[in-house]
Amino acid sequence: MTGFTRTSACRKSAFSTRSGLYLLGAACLVLAGCSPPPRTVKVEGKVLHNGAPVENAKVVFLSPYRDELPAWGVTDAAGRYRLATYFSHLDIAEGAIPGEYQIYIEKFQTINSTPIMRKMASIAAEGGDVQQYIRDQALRDLWPNGIPQDWPLDYVPGIMDVPVRLREDQEALQKFTRLQRGIPMLPLRYADPATSGFQSIIERSDEPQIIDFDLTGEVEPIVYRGKDDI
């Protein structure tokens, strides 16, 4: 889907609030003159990559011209998503505010530092050498399938500071920054609204708006270090 898509498929939103929250909002309107959140439109659809459904992909709708909140959702095993707009941690509206949107879709295998922290705690409890573990093994535990070539060998997240030398090498810094998001599971061009090619206009209506995405192309490969490079 490229270019702007117009459809009359929308639906009256339903806030995911409990009765107590509703009464609190009503009191705010009456006593403090608060404005109610904008009406949202129900938006749902499916994400495919090379014809196959994508699970756990994040679909984000961004307004390019207004200070509107983004709407986003996460796909299920069948690739289906439903948008929600988070006005606050108490006010979550199903759907998106009517208007024009740029869209990006991302899925990353994220970095998990928890096993490292647990291993460090275990080593410390047994009186072992935590610093030796950090030097010799921590990165292998962080990247069990191989350490990417663009990941600094002297950086373990949550334990060390980002190496100062990266500030002077913009190309290396950009590659490292991308890796901090995790291993891409979809083509990276879809993870940026400037390059995804997806835009849409959400219009007011009483029916759901269906917006499907068919992503194509191969995922950019990650180059891993050889044993002699570690």
Tab-separated table of C-alpha atoms in Angstrom:
chain	number	residue	atom	x	y	z
A	1	MET	CA	0.000	0.000	0.000
A	2	THR	CA	1.606	3.227	-1.120
A	3	GLY	CA	0.270	6.741	-1.430
A	4	PHE	CA	-2.789	7.956	0.431
A	5	THR	CA	-5.635	5.535	0.988
A	6	ARG	CA	-9.138	6.941	1.492
A	7	THR	CA	-11.920	4.786	2.855
A	8	SER	CA	-15.120	5.397	4.730
A	9	ALA	CA	-14.465	2.439	7.014
A	10	CYS	CA	-14.299	3.730	10.575
A	11	ARG	CA	-16.122	3.045	13.776
A	12	LYS	CA	-17.077	4.852	16.935
A	13	SER	CA	-14.267	4.300	19.466
A	14	ALA	CA	-14.698	2.667	22.851
A	15	PHE	CA	-12.367	3.726	25.643
A	16	SER	CA	-10.902	0.918	27.704
A	17	THR	CA	-11.858	2.515	31.023
A	18	ARG	CA	-13.567	1.176	34.100
A	19	SER	CA	-16.608	2.713	35.743
A	20	GLY	CA	-14.541	4.534	38.369
A	21	LEU	CA	-12.348	6.048	35.671
A	22	TYR	CA	-15.415	7.173	33.756
A	23	LEU	CA	-16.764	8.970	36.833
A	24	LEU	CA	-13.405	10.628	37.391
A	25	GLY	CA	-13.385	11.877	33.812
A	26	ALA	CA	-16.926	13.167	34.136
A	27	ALA	CA	-16.010	15.059	37.309
A	28	CYS	CA	-13.064	16.589	35.514
A	29	LEU	CA	-15.313	17.828	32.715
A	30	VAL	CA	-17.877	19.336	35.063
A	31	LEU	CA	-15.645	20.835	37.738
A	32	ALA	CA	-12.421	21.683	35.936
A	33	GLY	CA	-13.669	22.368	32.446
A	34	CYS	CA	-11.476	19.656	30.903
A	35	SER	CA	-11.871	18.915	27.199
A	36	PRO	CA	-12.713	15.297	26.335
A	37	PRO	CA	-10.163	13.382	24.224
A	38	PRO	CA	-10.771	13.514	20.458
A	39	ARG	CA	-13.038	10.887	18.977
A	40	THR	CA	-11.088	8.002	17.497
A	41	VAL	CA	-11.791	5.656	14.600
A	42	LYS	CA	-11.387	1.901	14.744
A	43	VAL	CA	-8.515	0.750	12.484
A	44	GLU	CA	-7.388	-2.816	11.930
A	45	GLY	CA	-5.730	-4.938	9.290
A	46	LYS	CA	-3.084	-7.510	8.514
A	47	VAL	CA	0.691	-7.396	7.952
A	48	LEU	CA	2.291	-9.805	5.490
A	49	HIS	CA	5.939	-10.181	4.500
A	50	ASN	CA	6.497	-11.849	1.157
A	51	GLY	CA	2.988	-13.258	1.467
A	52	ALA	CA	3.362	-14.713	4.975
A	53	PRO	CA	1.743	-13.243	8.129
A	54	VAL	CA	4.100	-11.443	10.505
A	55	GLU	CA	3.734	-11.975	14.252
A	56	ASN	CA	4.818	-9.432	16.895
A	57	ALA	CA	5.381	-6.613	14.421
A	58	LYS	CA	4.734	-3.095	15.704
A	59	VAL	CA	2.529	-0.963	13.419
A	60	VAL	CA	2.767	2.785	14.133
A	61	PHE	CA	0.677	5.608	12.635
A	62	LEU	CA	2.324	9.055	12.987
A	63	SER	CA	0.709	12.400	12.201
A	64	PRO	CA	3.122	14.467	10.059
A	65	TYR	CA	1.384	17.829	10.401
A	66	ARG	CA	-0.282	17.949	13.831
A	67	ASP	CA	0.760	17.433	17.403
A	68	GLU	CA	-1.549	14.436	17.581
A	69	LEU	CA	-0.648	11.345	19.534
A	70	PRO	CA	0.471	8.331	17.483
A	71	ALA	CA	-1.674	5.238	17.202
A	72	TRP	CA	-0.108	1.803	17.254
A	73	GLY	CA	-0.724	-1.887	17.578
A	74	VAL	CA	1.100	-5.238	17.583
A	75	THR	CA	0.324	-8.111	15.246
A	76	ASP	CA	-0.842	-11.522	16.430
A	77	ALA	CA	0.126	-14.939	15.049
A	78	ALA	CA	-2.093	-14.375	12.004
A	79	GLY	CA	-0.523	-10.978	11.293
A	80	ARG	CA	-3.615	-9.061	12.464
A	81	TYR	CA	-3.310	-5.762	14.316
A	82	ARG	CA	-5.671	-3.234	15.888
A	83	LEU	CA	-4.653	0.347	16.569
A	84	ALA	CA	-4.966	2.108	19.915
A	85	THR	CA	-4.208	5.688	20.943
A	86	TYR	CA	-2.683	6.228	24.380
A	87	PHE	CA	-3.813	9.613	25.692
A	88	SER	CA	-2.373	8.617	29.075
A	89	HIS	CA	-1.786	5.450	31.059
A	90	LEU	CA	-5.410	5.798	32.205
A	91	ASP	CA	-7.017	6.821	28.921
A	92	ILE	CA	-6.465	4.336	26.107
A	93	ALA	CA	-8.736	4.705	23.098
A	94	GLU	CA	-9.330	2.005	20.548
A	95	GLY	CA	-8.417	3.242	17.054
A	96	ALA	CA	-6.795	6.427	15.742
A	97	ILE	CA	-7.727	10.110	15.630
A	98	PRO	CA	-9.117	10.991	12.162
A	99	GLY	CA	-6.509	12.617	9.959
A	100	GLU	CA	-3.464	12.050	7.792
A	101	TYR	CA	-0.751	9.607	8.849
A	102	GLN	CA	2.671	8.352	7.914
A	103	ILE	CA	3.207	4.724	8.876
A	104	TYR	CA	6.113	2.516	9.823
A	105	ILE	CA	6.279	-1.175	10.704
A	106	GLU	CA	9.092	-2.769	12.655
A	107	LYS	CA	10.074	-6.059	14.200
A	108	PHE	CA	13.341	-6.630	16.026
A	109	GLN	CA	14.812	-9.520	17.965
A	110	THR	CA	15.692	-7.401	20.972
A	111	ILE	CA	18.801	-7.616	23.117
A	112	ASN	CA	18.238	-9.237	26.504
A	113	SER	CA	20.720	-8.300	29.251
A	114	THR	CA	18.838	-10.172	31.985
A	115	PRO	CA	20.870	-13.435	31.726
A	116	ILE	CA	24.079	-11.417	32.077
A	117	MET	CA	22.854	-9.651	35.207
A	118	ARG	CA	21.781	-12.971	36.734
A	119	LYS	CA	25.108	-14.593	35.900
A	120	MET	CA	27.005	-11.660	37.452
A	121	ALA	CA	24.918	-11.907	40.625
A	122	SER	CA	25.555	-15.650	40.807
A	123	ILE	CA	29.325	-15.214	40.313
A	124	ALA	CA	29.456	-12.483	42.968
A	125	ALA	CA	27.470	-14.624	45.422
A	126	GLU	CA	29.969	-17.447	44.963
A	127	GLY	CA	32.944	-15.111	45.415
A	128	GLY	CA	34.024	-15.356	41.773
A	129	ASP	CA	35.669	-12.791	39.501
A	130	VAL	CA	32.842	-10.725	37.993
A	131	GLN	CA	35.209	-8.529	35.973
A	132	GLN	CA	36.735	-11.578	34.305
A	133	TYR	CA	33.269	-12.771	33.349
A	134	ILE	CA	32.514	-9.366	31.809
A	135	ARG	CA	35.787	-9.417	29.846
A	136	ASP	CA	35.652	-13.018	28.628
A	137	GLN	CA	32.055	-14.222	28.454
A	138	ALA	CA	29.408	-11.507	28.865
A	139	LEU	CA	29.188	-10.564	25.184
A	140	ARG	CA	28.855	-14.213	24.169
A	141	ASP	CA	25.914	-14.520	26.554
A	142	LEU	CA	24.415	-11.302	25.181
A	143	TRP	CA	24.753	-12.559	21.589
A	144	PRO	CA	24.414	-16.375	21.842
A	145	ASN	CA	24.117	-16.761	18.066
A	146	GLY	CA	27.267	-14.747	17.339
A	147	ILE	CA	28.568	-11.246	18.042
A	148	PRO	CA	27.766	-8.829	15.190
A	149	GLN	CA	30.743	-7.296	13.455
A	150	ASP	CA	29.533	-3.753	14.172
A	151	TRP	CA	29.067	-4.316	17.918
A	152	PRO	CA	31.985	-2.970	20.052
A	153	LEU	CA	33.744	-5.736	21.939
A	154	ASP	CA	34.345	-3.353	24.838
A	155	TYR	CA	30.668	-2.581	25.448
A	156	VAL	CA	28.152	-4.565	27.479
A	157	PRO	CA	24.834	-2.669	27.878
A	158	GLY	CA	23.868	-1.822	31.419
A	159	ILE	CA	27.422	-2.450	32.648
A	160	MET	CA	29.761	-0.301	30.540
A	161	ASP	CA	29.545	3.114	28.939
A	162	VAL	CA	29.327	3.411	25.156
A	163	PRO	CA	32.939	3.680	23.870
A	164	VAL	CA	34.032	7.296	23.406
A	165	ARG	CA	35.641	6.532	20.043
A	166	LEU	CA	32.226	5.966	18.475
A	167	ARG	CA	31.449	9.659	18.851
A	168	GLU	CA	34.189	10.395	16.314
A	169	ASP	CA	33.125	7.731	13.803
A	170	GLN	CA	29.615	8.553	12.606
A	171	GLU	CA	29.348	5.560	10.274
A	172	ALA	CA	30.300	3.132	13.032
A	173	LEU	CA	27.984	4.927	15.461
A	174	GLN	CA	25.020	4.595	13.092
A	175	LYS	CA	25.636	0.871	12.610
A	176	PHE	CA	25.983	0.373	16.344
A	177	THR	CA	22.821	2.396	17.051
A	178	ARG	CA	20.842	0.200	14.659
A	179	LEU	CA	22.101	-2.922	16.439
A	180	GLN	CA	21.007	-1.521	19.804
A	181	ARG	CA	17.422	-1.880	18.584
A	182	GLY	CA	18.081	-5.575	18.026
A	183	ILE	CA	18.354	-7.884	15.039
A	184	PRO	CA	15.946	-6.730	12.287
A	185	MET	CA	13.327	-9.310	11.370
A	186	LEU	CA	11.817	-7.197	8.564
A	187	PRO	CA	13.440	-5.042	5.860
A	188	LEU	CA	14.696	-1.911	7.614
A	189	ARG	CA	13.125	0.502	5.121
A	190	TYR	CA	9.728	-0.288	6.641
A	191	ALA	CA	10.925	0.744	10.120
A	192	ASP	CA	11.218	4.413	9.092
A	193	PRO	CA	8.157	6.496	8.099
A	194	ALA	CA	10.355	8.435	5.660
A	195	THR	CA	11.194	5.297	3.656
A	196	SER	CA	8.339	2.860	4.335
A	197	GLY	CA	6.180	4.220	1.510
A	198	PHE	CA	3.057	3.830	3.649
A	199	GLN	CA	0.634	6.691	4.213
A	200	SER	CA	-3.072	6.787	4.967
A	201	ILE	CA	-5.946	9.109	5.754
A	202	ILE	CA	-8.273	8.030	8.544
A	203	GLU	CA	-11.767	9.399	7.916
A	204	ARG	CA	-14.750	9.664	10.238
A	205	SER	CA	-17.304	6.902	9.867
A	206	ASP	CA	-19.172	4.304	11.904
A	207	GLU	CA	-17.509	1.278	10.320
A	208	PRO	CA	-14.022	-0.165	10.923
A	209	GLN	CA	-11.280	1.008	8.587
A	210	ILE	CA	-9.290	-1.913	7.194
A	211	ILE	CA	-5.671	-1.206	6.194
A	212	ASP	CA	-3.519	-4.163	5.141
A	213	PHE	CA	0.224	-4.109	4.478
A	214	ASP	CA	2.150	-6.433	2.165
A	215	LEU	CA	5.870	-6.017	2.801
A	216	THR	CA	8.336	-7.325	0.249
A	217	GLY	CA	12.069	-7.844	0.003
A	218	GLU	CA	14.694	-9.633	2.003
A	219	VAL	CA	15.852	-8.786	5.515
A	220	GLU	CA	19.253	-7.099	5.563
A	221	PRO	CA	21.780	-9.719	6.721
A	222	ILE	CA	23.842	-9.222	9.875
A	223	VAL	CA	27.567	-9.893	9.504
A	224	TYR	CA	28.949	-11.752	12.519
A	225	ARG	CA	32.513	-11.802	13.812
A	226	GLY	CA	34.665	-14.835	13.264
A	227	LYS	CA	36.237	-16.656	16.201
A	228	ASP	CA	39.596	-15.036	15.446
A	229	ASP	CA	38.025	-11.558	15.708
A	230	ILE	CA	36.827	-12.016	19.292
